[in-house]
Coordinates of C-alpha atoms and ligand atoms in Angstrom, one line a residue:
M28 CA -11.5 30.9 -34.7
S29 CA -13.3 28.3 -32.6
Y30 CA -11.3 26.6 -29.9
R31 CA -10.4 23.0 -30.5
A32 CA -9.7 20.8 -27.5
L33 CA -6.0 19.9 -27.3
Y34 CA -6.7 16.2 -27.4
R35 CA -8.5 16.6 -30.8
K36 CA -6.0 19.1 -32.1
Y37 CA -3.0 16.8 -31.2
R38 CA -4.3 13.4 -32.2
P39 CA -1.2 11.6 -33.5
L40 CA -1.1 11.7 -37.3
T41 CA 1.6 9.0 -37.7
F42 CA 2.6 5.9 -35.8
E43 CA 5.7 7.8 -34.7
E44 CA 3.7 10.4 -32.8
V45 CA 2.0 7.9 -30.6
A46 CA 3.2 8.0 -27.0
G47 CA 4.0 4.6 -25.6
Q48 CA 2.4 1.5 -27.1
T49 CA 5.7 0.8 -28.8
Q50 CA 5.2 -2.9 -29.1
I51 CA 1.8 -2.5 -30.8
V52 CA 3.2 0.1 -33.2
Q53 CA 6.2 -2.1 -34.0
T54 CA 4.0 -5.2 -34.6
L55 CA 1.6 -3.3 -36.9
K56 CA 4.4 -1.7 -38.8
N57 CA 6.0 -5.2 -39.4
A58 CA 2.6 -6.6 -40.5
L59 CA 2.2 -3.8 -43.0
K60 CA 5.7 -4.3 -44.3
E61 CA 5.1 -8.0 -44.8
N62 CA 1.6 -7.4 -46.1
K63 CA 0.2 -9.7 -43.4
I64 CA -3.1 -8.1 -42.7
A65 CA -5.6 -9.7 -40.4
H66 CA -9.3 -9.5 -41.1
A67 CA -10.2 -8.5 -37.6
Y68 CA -8.3 -6.7 -34.8
L69 CA -9.2 -6.1 -31.2
F70 CA -7.7 -3.1 -29.5
A71 CA -8.3 -3.5 -25.8
G72 CA -7.2 -1.2 -23.0
P73 CA -8.0 1.8 -20.8
R74 CA -9.7 4.9 -22.2
G75 CA -7.7 7.6 -23.8
T76 CA -4.6 5.5 -24.4
G77 CA -4.7 5.5 -28.2
K78 CA -7.0 2.8 -29.4
T79 CA -9.1 4.9 -31.8
T80 CA -6.0 6.8 -32.8
M81 CA -4.2 3.6 -33.7
A82 CA -7.3 2.3 -35.6
R83 CA -7.3 5.4 -37.7
L84 CA -3.6 5.2 -38.3
L85 CA -3.9 1.6 -39.4
A86 CA -6.8 2.6 -41.7
K87 CA -4.6 5.3 -43.2
A88 CA -1.7 2.9 -43.6
L89 CA -3.9 0.5 -45.5
N90 CA -5.2 3.1 -47.8
C91 CA -2.5 5.8 -48.2
Q92 CA -2.2 6.7 -51.9
N93 CA 1.5 7.5 -51.4
G94 CA 2.4 3.9 -50.6
F95 CA 1.0 1.0 -48.7
G96 CA 1.9 1.3 -45.0
H97 CA 2.4 5.1 -45.2
Q98 CA 0.5 7.8 -43.4
C99 CA 1.4 10.7 -45.6
N100 CA -1.4 12.9 -44.3
K101 CA -1.4 14.6 -47.7
C102 CA -3.1 12.3 -50.1
E103 CA -6.9 12.4 -50.6
S104 CA -7.3 9.2 -48.6
C105 CA -5.2 10.3 -45.6
I106 CA -6.9 13.7 -45.5
A107 CA -10.4 12.2 -45.7
I108 CA -9.6 9.8 -42.8
N109 CA -8.2 12.7 -40.7
E110 CA -11.4 14.6 -41.4
G111 CA -13.6 11.6 -40.8
T112 CA -15.1 11.7 -44.3
H113 CA -13.5 8.7 -46.0
P114 CA -16.2 6.6 -47.7
D115 CA -14.4 3.3 -47.0
V116 CA -13.5 4.0 -43.4
I117 CA -16.6 3.6 -41.2
E118 CA -16.5 4.3 -37.5
I119 CA -19.4 3.0 -35.4
D120 CA -19.8 3.8 -31.8
A121 CA -21.4 0.7 -30.4
A122 CA -22.3 2.7 -27.3
S123 CA -24.8 4.7 -29.3
N124 CA -25.5 2.6 -32.4
R125 CA -26.2 -0.6 -30.6
G126 CA -29.1 -1.9 -32.6
I127 CA -29.3 -4.9 -34.8
D128 CA -30.4 -2.6 -37.7
D129 CA -27.2 -0.7 -37.7
I130 CA -25.1 -3.8 -38.0
R131 CA -27.5 -5.2 -40.7
D132 CA -27.1 -1.9 -42.6
L133 CA -23.4 -2.2 -42.2
I134 CA -23.3 -5.8 -43.4
S135 CA -25.5 -5.1 -46.3
K136 CA -22.9 -2.6 -47.6
I137 CA -19.9 -4.8 -46.8
K138 CA -20.0 -6.6 -50.1
Y139 CA -19.4 -3.4 -52.1
S140 CA -15.8 -2.8 -53.0
P141 CA -14.0 0.1 -51.5
V142 CA -14.6 3.3 -53.3
L143 CA -11.5 5.3 -52.8
G144 CA -8.8 3.0 -51.4
K145 CA -7.7 -0.6 -51.2
Y146 CA -9.5 -1.6 -48.0
K147 CA -12.8 -1.1 -46.4
V148 CA -12.1 -0.5 -42.7
Y149 CA -14.8 -0.8 -40.0
I150 CA -13.9 0.6 -36.7
I151 CA -16.3 -0.4 -34.0
D152 CA -15.7 1.4 -30.7
E153 CA -16.8 0.1 -27.4
V154 CA -17.7 -3.1 -29.1
H155 CA -18.7 -4.8 -25.8
M156 CA -21.8 -2.5 -25.7
M157 CA -23.4 -4.2 -28.7
T158 CA -26.7 -6.1 -28.3
T159 CA -26.5 -9.9 -28.5
E160 CA -28.3 -9.9 -31.9
A161 CA -26.0 -7.3 -33.3
F162 CA -23.1 -9.3 -32.0
N163 CA -24.3 -12.5 -33.7
A164 CA -24.7 -10.7 -37.0
L165 CA -21.2 -9.3 -36.7
L166 CA -20.0 -12.8 -35.8
K167 CA -21.3 -14.2 -39.1
T168 CA -19.4 -11.6 -41.0
L169 CA -16.3 -12.3 -39.0
E170 CA -16.6 -16.0 -39.9
E171 CA -16.4 -15.3 -43.6
P172 CA -15.1 -11.9 -44.0
P173 CA -15.1 -10.5 -47.6
A174 CA -11.7 -9.8 -49.1
N175 CA -10.4 -6.3 -48.5
V176 CA -12.4 -5.7 -45.4
V177 CA -10.7 -5.1 -42.1
F178 CA -12.6 -4.9 -38.8
I179 CA -11.0 -3.0 -35.9
L180 CA -12.9 -3.6 -32.7
A181 CA -12.0 -1.4 -29.7
T182 CA -13.1 -1.9 -26.1
T183 CA -12.2 -0.9 -22.6
E184 CA -13.8 -4.1 -21.3
P185 CA -12.5 -7.0 -23.3
Y186 CA -13.6 -9.5 -20.6
K187 CA -17.2 -8.8 -21.6
L188 CA -16.6 -10.1 -25.1
M189 CA -17.8 -13.6 -26.1
P190 CA -15.1 -16.2 -26.7
T191 CA -16.5 -16.6 -30.2
I192 CA -15.5 -13.1 -31.0
L193 CA -12.2 -13.3 -29.1
S194 CA -11.2 -16.3 -31.1
R195 CA -11.7 -14.5 -34.4
V196 CA -9.6 -11.4 -33.8
Q197 CA -6.0 -10.5 -33.5
R198 CA -5.8 -9.0 -30.1
Y199 CA -3.6 -6.0 -29.0
D200 CA -3.7 -4.9 -25.4
F201 CA -3.0 -1.2 -24.9
D202 CA -1.2 -0.2 -21.7
K203 CA -1.7 2.9 -19.7
V204 CA 0.9 5.3 -21.0
S205 CA 3.9 6.0 -18.7
D206 CA 4.1 9.3 -16.9
E207 CA 7.4 10.1 -18.6
N208 CA 6.0 9.5 -22.1
I209 CA 2.9 11.6 -21.4
L210 CA 5.1 14.4 -19.9
E211 CA 7.2 14.5 -23.1
K212 CA 4.1 14.7 -25.2
V213 CA 2.5 17.5 -23.0
K214 CA 5.6 19.6 -22.9
D215 CA 5.8 19.4 -26.7
I216 CA 2.2 20.5 -27.1
L217 CA 2.6 23.4 -24.6
V218 CA 5.6 24.7 -26.3
K219 CA 3.7 24.7 -29.6
E220 CA 0.8 26.5 -27.8
N221 CA 3.1 29.1 -26.2
V222 CA 2.0 28.2 -22.7
A223 CA 4.3 28.6 -19.8
F224 CA 4.4 25.8 -17.2
E225 CA 6.1 24.5 -14.1
E226 CA 7.2 20.9 -14.8
D227 CA 6.0 19.7 -11.3
A228 CA 2.6 21.1 -12.1
L229 CA 2.4 19.0 -15.2
K230 CA 3.6 16.0 -13.3
E231 CA 0.8 16.5 -10.8
I232 CA -1.8 16.6 -13.6
I233 CA -0.3 13.5 -15.2
S234 CA -0.5 11.6 -12.0
L235 CA -4.2 12.5 -11.7
A236 CA -4.8 11.1 -15.2
D237 CA -3.4 7.7 -14.3
G238 CA -1.9 6.8 -17.6
G239 CA -4.6 8.3 -19.8
V240 CA -3.4 10.7 -22.5
R241 CA -6.8 12.1 -23.3
D242 CA -7.6 12.8 -19.6
T243 CA -4.3 14.5 -19.2
L244 CA -4.9 16.7 -22.2
S245 CA -8.4 17.6 -21.0
M246 CA -7.0 18.6 -17.7
V247 CA -4.2 20.6 -19.3
D248 CA -6.8 22.4 -21.3
Q249 CA -8.6 23.4 -18.1
A250 CA -5.4 24.4 -16.4
I251 CA -4.4 26.7 -19.4
V252 CA -7.7 28.6 -19.0
Y253 CA -7.7 28.6 -15.2
S254 CA -4.1 29.7 -14.9
D255 CA -4.1 32.2 -17.8
M256 CA -1.5 30.5 -19.9
N257 CA 1.0 29.9 -17.1
I258 CA 0.4 26.5 -15.5
T259 CA 1.8 26.7 -11.9
M260 CA 1.7 24.2 -9.1
S261 CA -0.5 26.3 -7.0
S262 CA -3.0 26.9 -9.8
V263 CA -3.2 23.2 -10.4
E264 CA -3.7 22.5 -6.7
E265 CA -6.5 25.0 -6.6
L266 CA -8.1 23.9 -9.8
F267 CA -8.2 20.2 -9.0
A268 CA -8.7 20.7 -5.2
L269 CA -5.4 18.9 -4.5
T270 CA -3.4 18.9 -1.3
S271 CA 0.0 20.3 -1.7
K272 CA 3.1 18.4 -0.5
D273 CA 3.4 21.0 2.2
D274 CA -0.2 20.2 3.4
K275 CA 0.7 16.6 3.6
L276 CA 3.9 17.3 5.4
K277 CA 2.0 19.4 7.9
L278 CA -0.3 16.4 8.5
L279 CA 2.6 14.1 9.2
L280 CA 4.2 16.6 11.5
A281 CA 1.0 17.0 13.4
I282 CA 1.0 13.2 13.9
Q283 CA 4.6 13.4 15.0
N284 CA 3.7 16.1 17.6
E285 CA 0.6 14.2 18.7
D286 CA -1.2 17.5 17.9
V287 CA -4.8 16.3 17.5
A288 CA -6.2 19.8 17.4
K289 CA -3.9 20.7 14.5
L290 CA -4.9 17.6 12.7
N291 CA -8.5 18.6 13.0
V292 CA -7.8 22.1 11.6
L293 CA -5.9 20.6 8.7
L294 CA -8.7 18.1 8.0
D295 CA -11.4 20.8 8.1
G296 CA -9.4 22.8 5.7
F297 CA -9.1 19.9 3.2
V298 CA -12.8 19.1 3.5
S299 CA -13.9 22.7 2.9
R300 CA -11.7 22.9 -0.2
G301 CA -13.3 19.7 -1.5
V302 CA -10.2 17.7 -1.4
D303 CA -10.6 14.1 -2.5
I304 CA -9.8 12.1 0.7
R305 CA -9.2 8.9 -1.2
R306 CA -6.6 10.6 -3.3
L307 CA -5.0 12.3 -0.3
T308 CA -4.7 8.8 1.3
S309 CA -2.9 7.4 -1.7
D310 CA -0.7 10.5 -1.8
L311 CA 0.2 10.0 1.9
L312 CA 1.1 6.4 1.1
L313 CA 3.4 7.5 -1.7
M314 CA 5.0 9.9 0.7
L315 CA 5.5 7.4 3.5
K316 CA 6.9 4.9 1.0
D317 CA 9.5 7.4 0.0
L318 CA 10.2 8.3 3.6
L319 CA 10.7 4.7 4.4
I320 CA 13.1 4.3 1.5
Y321 CA 15.0 7.3 2.6
K322 CA 15.2 6.2 6.3
I323 CA 16.6 2.9 5.2
T324 CA 19.0 4.0 2.4
K325 CA 19.7 7.6 3.2
N326 CA 19.8 8.0 -0.5
A327 CA 17.9 11.1 -1.8
D328 CA 18.2 9.9 -5.4
L329 CA 15.7 7.1 -4.7
I330 CA 12.9 9.3 -3.5
H331 CA 10.6 11.3 -5.7
Y332 CA 7.6 12.2 -3.7
I333 CA 9.1 13.9 -0.7
R334 CA 12.1 16.2 -0.4
K335 CA 15.2 15.2 1.5
E336 CA 14.8 18.2 3.9
D337 CA 11.3 17.0 4.7
C338 CA 12.5 13.5 5.4
E339 CA 14.9 15.0 7.9
K340 CA 12.0 16.7 9.7
L341 CA 10.1 13.5 10.1
L342 CA 11.6 11.6 13.0
F343 CA 9.5 8.5 12.8
K344 CA 11.2 5.1 13.1
T345 CA 10.9 2.6 10.3
K346 CA 8.6 0.4 12.4
E347 CA 6.3 3.4 12.9
I348 CA 6.3 4.2 9.2
N349 CA 5.5 0.6 8.5
G350 CA 2.6 0.8 11.0
F351 CA 1.3 4.0 9.3
I352 CA 1.4 2.3 5.9
D353 CA -0.6 -0.6 7.3
V354 CA -3.2 1.8 8.7
L355 CA -3.5 3.6 5.3
I356 CA -3.6 0.4 3.2
N357 CA -6.4 -0.8 5.5
L358 CA -8.1 2.5 5.1
T359 CA -7.9 2.2 1.3
N360 CA -9.6 -1.1 1.5
Q361 CA -12.4 0.2 3.8
F362 CA -13.0 3.1 1.4
K363 CA -14.7 0.7 -1.0
T364 CA -17.5 0.2 1.5
V365 CA -18.4 3.8 2.5
N366 CA -19.8 6.9 0.9
N367 CA -18.3 9.5 3.2
P368 CA -14.6 8.6 3.8
R369 CA -14.0 11.6 6.1
S370 CA -14.6 10.0 9.4
L371 CA -12.7 6.8 8.5
F372 CA -9.8 9.0 7.5
E373 CA -10.0 10.9 10.8
I374 CA -10.0 7.6 12.8
S375 CA -7.0 6.5 10.8
L376 CA -5.1 9.7 11.6
L377 CA -5.8 9.1 15.3
K378 CA -4.6 5.6 15.0
M379 CA -1.4 6.9 13.5
V380 CA -1.0 9.3 16.4
S381 CA -1.4 6.5 18.9
L382 CA 1.0 4.3 17.0
S383 CA 3.6 6.9 17.3
Q384 CA 2.8 7.4 21.0
Q385 CA 3.3 3.7 21.6
E386 CA 6.7 3.9 20.1
Q387 CA 7.7 6.6 22.6
V388 CA 6.6 4.8 25.8
E389 CA 9.4 5.1 28.4
I390 CA 11.0 1.9 29.4
V391 CA 13.6 1.0 31.9
K392 CA 17.0 0.0 30.6
P393 CA 18.4 -3.2 32.0
I394 CA 20.9 -2.7 34.7
V395 CA 23.1 -5.4 36.1
S396 CA 23.5 -4.2 39.6
V397 CA 20.7 -3.1 41.8
N398 CA 23.0 -0.6 43.5
K399 CA 22.8 1.7 40.6
E400 CA 20.1 4.4 40.7
P401 CA 17.4 3.0 38.5
T402 CA 16.1 6.5 37.5
K403 CA 19.3 7.2 35.8
A404 CA 18.7 4.2 33.6
V405 CA 15.3 5.4 32.4
E406 CA 15.4 6.3 28.7
T407 CA 13.1 6.6 25.8
S408 CA 13.2 3.5 23.7
N409 CA 11.1 1.1 21.8
T410 CA 8.5 -1.2 23.3
G411 CA 5.5 -3.0 22.0
L412 CA 5.5 -4.3 18.5
N413 CA 9.0 -3.1 17.9
I414 CA 10.3 -5.3 20.6
I415 CA 8.1 -8.2 19.6
N416 CA 9.7 -8.0 16.3
N417 CA 13.1 -8.0 17.9
V418 CA 12.6 -10.9 20.2
D419 CA 13.2 -14.2 18.6
F420 CA 10.5 -16.7 19.6
S421 CA 11.6 -19.3 17.0
S422 CA 13.1 -21.7 19.5
T423 CA 9.8 -21.9 21.4
K424 CA 8.3 -25.3 21.9
E425 CA 5.2 -26.5 23.6
I426 CA 4.8 -25.4 27.2
V427 CA 6.2 -27.9 29.7
D428 CA 4.5 -28.8 33.0
D429 CA 7.1 -31.1 34.3
G430 CA 10.9 -30.5 34.6
H431 CA 13.4 -28.8 36.7
K432 CA 12.0 -26.5 39.4
I433 CA 13.6 -23.1 39.9
E434 CA 14.8 -23.0 43.5
F435 CA 14.4 -19.9 45.6
T436 CA 14.2 -19.2 49.3
N437 CA 12.1 -16.9 51.5
E438 CA 15.2 -14.7 51.6
D439 CA 15.2 -14.5 47.7
I440 CA 11.5 -13.5 47.8
L441 CA 12.0 -10.8 50.4
N442 CA 14.9 -9.5 48.4
I443 CA 12.6 -9.0 45.4
M444 CA 9.9 -7.5 47.6
V445 CA 12.3 -4.9 49.0
Q446 CA 13.2 -3.9 45.5
A447 CA 9.6 -3.8 44.3
N448 CA 8.3 -0.4 43.2
K449 CA 5.2 1.1 41.7
E450 CA 7.0 2.6 38.8
H451 CA 8.0 -0.8 37.5
K452 CA 4.6 -2.2 38.0
N453 CA 3.0 0.7 36.1
K454 CA 5.4 0.1 33.3
L455 CA 4.4 -3.5 33.1
N456 CA 0.7 -2.6 33.1
Q457 CA 1.2 0.0 30.4
N458 CA 2.6 -2.7 28.1
K459 CA 0.0 -5.4 28.8
S460 CA -1.4 -4.9 25.3
V461 CA 1.8 -6.6 24.1
L462 CA 0.4 -9.8 25.6
D463 CA -2.6 -9.7 23.4
R464 CA -0.5 -9.4 20.4
L465 CA 1.7 -12.3 21.5
L466 CA -1.4 -14.4 22.2
T467 CA -1.7 -15.2 18.5
I468 CA 1.9 -16.4 18.0
P469 CA 1.9 -20.2 17.7
N470 CA 3.4 -21.9 20.9
V471 CA 3.8 -18.5 22.6
G472 CA 0.1 -18.0 23.2
K473 CA -0.1 -20.8 25.8
Y474 CA 2.6 -19.1 27.9
V475 CA 0.9 -15.7 27.5
Q476 CA -2.3 -17.4 28.8
V477 CA -0.6 -18.5 31.9
L478 CA 0.6 -15.0 32.6
K479 CA -2.8 -13.5 31.9
S480 CA -4.5 -15.8 34.4
S481 CA -1.9 -14.9 37.0
D482 CA -1.2 -11.7 38.8
A483 CA 2.1 -9.8 38.6
A484 CA 2.0 -9.1 42.4
I485 CA 5.5 -7.9 43.0
V486 CA 7.4 -6.1 40.3
S487 CA 11.0 -5.0 40.7
L488 CA 13.4 -4.0 38.0
N489 CA 15.0 -7.4 37.5
A490 CA 12.4 -9.8 38.9
I491 CA 8.7 -10.3 38.9
I492 CA 6.7 -12.5 41.3
Y493 CA 3.5 -13.8 39.8
V494 CA 0.7 -15.1 42.1
S495 CA -1.9 -17.5 41.0
R496 CA -4.7 -19.5 42.6
F497 CA -4.0 -22.2 40.0
S498 CA -1.2 -24.5 41.1
D499 CA -0.8 -25.4 37.4
N500 CA 0.2 -21.8 36.6
V501 CA 2.6 -21.6 39.5
N502 CA 4.1 -24.9 38.5
K503 CA 4.6 -23.9 34.9
I504 CA 6.1 -20.5 35.7
N505 CA 8.6 -22.1 38.2
L506 CA 10.1 -24.5 35.7
K507 CA 13.5 -23.8 34.3
E508 CA 12.4 -25.3 31.0
N509 CA 9.8 -22.5 30.6
Q510 CA 11.9 -19.6 31.9
I511 CA 13.5 -18.6 28.6
I512 CA 10.1 -18.0 27.0
F513 CA 8.6 -16.2 29.9
S514 CA 11.6 -14.1 30.1
K515 CA 11.3 -13.3 26.4
I516 CA 7.7 -12.3 26.7
H517 CA 8.7 -9.8 29.4
Q518 CA 11.5 -8.6 27.2
A519 CA 8.8 -7.8 24.7
M520 CA 6.9 -5.9 27.2
L521 CA 9.7 -4.1 29.1
G522 CA 12.6 -4.1 26.7
H523 CA 14.9 -6.1 29.0
Q524 CA 15.1 -9.5 30.6
V525 CA 13.7 -10.3 34.1
T526 CA 13.6 -13.3 36.3
I527 CA 10.1 -14.7 36.6
I528 CA 8.9 -16.7 39.6
A529 CA 5.5 -17.6 40.9
L530 CA 3.9 -18.2 44.3
S531 CA 0.7 -19.8 45.2
F532 CA -1.8 -17.5 46.8
D533 CA -1.3 -19.0 50.3
K534 CA 2.5 -18.7 50.0
Y535 CA 2.1 -15.1 48.9
Q536 CA -0.1 -14.3 51.9
E537 CA 2.5 -15.9 54.1
M538 CA 5.3 -13.8 52.6
I539 CA 3.3 -10.6 52.8
N540 CA 2.8 -11.2 56.5
K541 CA 6.5 -12.0 57.0
F542 CA 7.4 -8.8 55.1
K543 CA 5.2 -6.7 57.4
N544 CA 6.6 -8.2 60.6
L545 CA 10.2 -7.7 59.5
S546 CA 9.4 -4.2 58.4
Q547 CA 8.1 -3.3 61.8
L548 CA 11.2 -4.8 63.4
S549 CA 13.3 -2.9 60.8
K550 CA 14.8 -6.3 59.9
L551 CA 14.1 -6.4 56.2
P552 CA 17.2 -7.4 54.2
A553 CA 19.0 -4.7 52.3
P554 CA 18.4 -4.9 48.6
H555 CA 21.1 -6.9 46.9
K556 CA 21.6 -8.7 43.6
I557 CA 19.0 -11.2 42.8
E558 CA 20.6 -14.5 42.4
I559 CA 17.9 -17.0 41.6
D560 CA 19.2 -19.6 39.3
T561 CA 16.8 -20.0 36.4
K562 CA 19.1 -21.5 33.9
L563 CA 18.7 -25.0 32.7
V564 CA 22.2 -26.5 32.5
Q565 CA 23.1 -28.6 29.6
E566 CA 23.5 -31.7 31.7
E567 CA 20.0 -31.4 33.1
S568 CA 18.4 -31.0 29.8
S569 CA 20.3 -33.9 28.4
T570 CA 19.4 -36.1 31.4
Q571 CA 15.9 -35.1 30.8
K572 CA 16.2 -36.1 27.2
L573 CA 17.7 -39.4 28.2
A574 CA 14.9 -40.0 30.6
E575 CA 12.4 -39.2 28.0
E576 CA 14.0 -41.6 25.6
L577 CA 14.0 -44.3 28.2
L578 CA 10.3 -43.8 29.0
K579 CA 9.2 -44.1 25.3
Ligands
ADP614 N1 -0.8 6.8 -26.9 C1 -1.1 8.1 -27.2 N2 -0.2 8.9 -27.7 C2 -0.5 10.2 -28.0 N3 -1.7 10.7 -27.8 C3 -2.7 9.9 -27.3 C4 -2.4 8.6 -27.0 N4 -3.6 8.1 -26.5 C5 -4.5 9.0 -26.5 N5 -4.0 10.2 -27.0 C6 -4.6 11.5 -27.1 O1 -6.0 11.3 -26.6 C7 -6.9 11.4 -27.6 C8 -7.9 10.3 -27.5 O2 -7.3 9.1 -27.8 P1 -8.1 7.8 -28.4 O3 -7.2 7.2 -29.3 O4 -9.4 8.2 -28.8 O5 -8.2 7.0 -27.1 P2 -9.0 5.6 -26.8 O6 -9.6 5.3 -28.1 O7 -8.0 4.6 -26.4 O8 -10.0 6.0 -25.8 C9 -6.1 11.5 -28.9 O9 -6.7 12.4 -29.8 C10 -4.8 12.0 -28.5 O10 -4.8 13.4 -28.4
MG615 MG1 -11.7 5.5 -28.5
ZN616 ZN1 -1.6 9.2 -47.6

C-alpha cells in the first residue's frame, strides 16, 4: 500500500472535524440551515489553516444527496467530492492555471446546469495569482452570476485583490489554528496511526508550524519516519536542528557567569548543527519573558517555557532581564537586514554579558558618620540604569544661575580633602556612563552638561569638589536651588547622596597649596562630619518666589 501523507489522509470530512475556525463553521452552518447561500465567497488566511478543506465541505453540504447542508460522505456526490471527481465541483489553482483561456473555458461551461447535484461550485485557489485579464473575465461573471453557481475564492494574500472583487464576495478570514487545537488533532491522529509520542515533542513541532495544520502534519510525518514510530523530544530536536531548553539554559548561565569562552563553545555547537539563529533568538525571548514573570510573581503556574528549577538557577534581576529582552528585540529587528545573523547574535550575547556586569558593579553604601570604616560599608548593589530608574527626576526644573549660594569655609574644603580617596574617585569614574544616559532626560541634561564640563577633583565618600575654569559652572553648582538635582545625579551614579560643591581653578590651586603646607606641618584637620548646609529652607524659597513676583 502506498503511503499517504497524513495531511491528505486526515483532511476533515465534516465541519465538526475542522480544528479551530469555529466562527466560520458556525456561520456557514447557519447559512445552510436558512438556505441563504451567497454567490461568491472569499476564504482568506494563512496557508494550511483549512481554506480548501472548508471550500470542499461547503461544496459537499450544497450537494449532499442525503440532505441539503449534510456531509454524509456516503452518497455519490460526497464520495465524488472527496475523490476530486465530482463533475459540478471544479477546483482551479490560479497559481498554475493563470491564463485568460482557462477562465474563458470555465465561463463558457458555467451556463450548463449542474450534472449531479444542485449547485455548480467553482473553487479558485490562490485567486490573487490570476492575470488581470482573467480577473476581469471572472469579474463579469461575478456581476451576473447564473443561478445555482457558487464561487469560492481562496487566497493567502487578500490585500492583493482588487476592490471590485472584494465588494462582490462574502469574506471569511481564517485564523492561524491555536496550538491547543492542533495538539488535540495531532494526538488523535497519532493514536489512530499507533505512533508513540512525548507530548512536549509534539508541542515543539506545533510551535514550529506557527498555527498551520498542514505544516504541522507534514513535520509530524517526518518525525514518525525519523524517530521510528516514537516521537521523542530529542528526535525532534535533532531532526529540526532545534536547541533544547537545556541548551538555552546553558547559554543564559554562561551569560550569568560572564563566561565568554563557554558562550563561544555553545554558539559554535549551534552553528555546526545548523540551528536557526532567528528561531533561537525568539526562543530565548520566550524564556526570558517567562523568567521575568516568575521573578515578579513567584508563581510557577504562569510559566510555560522554562521550568521553575531553572528560574531559581538564574539570578538575574528584573532590570537585567528587561535589558536582555531589549537587546534581543533589537536583534530581531536587525535580522531583517542581514543574511548571516551569527555575528549579530554573538554581539548581542556579549552585550547581555556586559549588561549583567554593569548590574554587579560595587558601590559604596551611604554612611552617616565618617568615623565608620568605609570598607565595611562596601557591598554589591545596583548602579547605572537601575538607579536612574529609581531616582525621581520629576520635580526637576530648568537649571538656575541665580539664587542662594551654598556657604563653605576653607576649613570645610580641607575637611573634604582629608577624606578624599582614590577608591571613591575610581567609583565615580566607573559610573560616568550614567551621565551619558541622563543627558537625554529633559531638564536633567543641562545639569549633566555642567558636570561634564567640570572636573571632579576631590572625591570623598560624602562630598565631591568639582573644579571648573568656567565661573558659570562653579556658580551653578554652588547654588542651593540646584543642589537637589546635582545630588540626585550623583545618586544615580553612586547609589547614595553626596554634597556637591565647586571651586574655581584659582581657588582650587590655592587650596591645594594650603593642603600641602598644612600636611608638612602635620596640621591638617582630623576628618570629621561634613556639615556644609546645602538645603534651601522654605522661607528662602518663598522669599525668592516673592521677589520674582515683585520683579514681574
Ligand atoms: N482547520 C483545520 N482543521 C483540521 N485540519 C486542517 C485544518 N487546516 C488544515 N488542515 C489540514 O491541512 C491540510 C491542508 O489544509 P487546506 O484546507 O488545504 O489548507 P489551506 O487551503 O488553508 O492552505 C488538510 O488536508 C488537513 O489535513
Ligand atoms: Mg488551499
Ligand atoms: Zn452526502
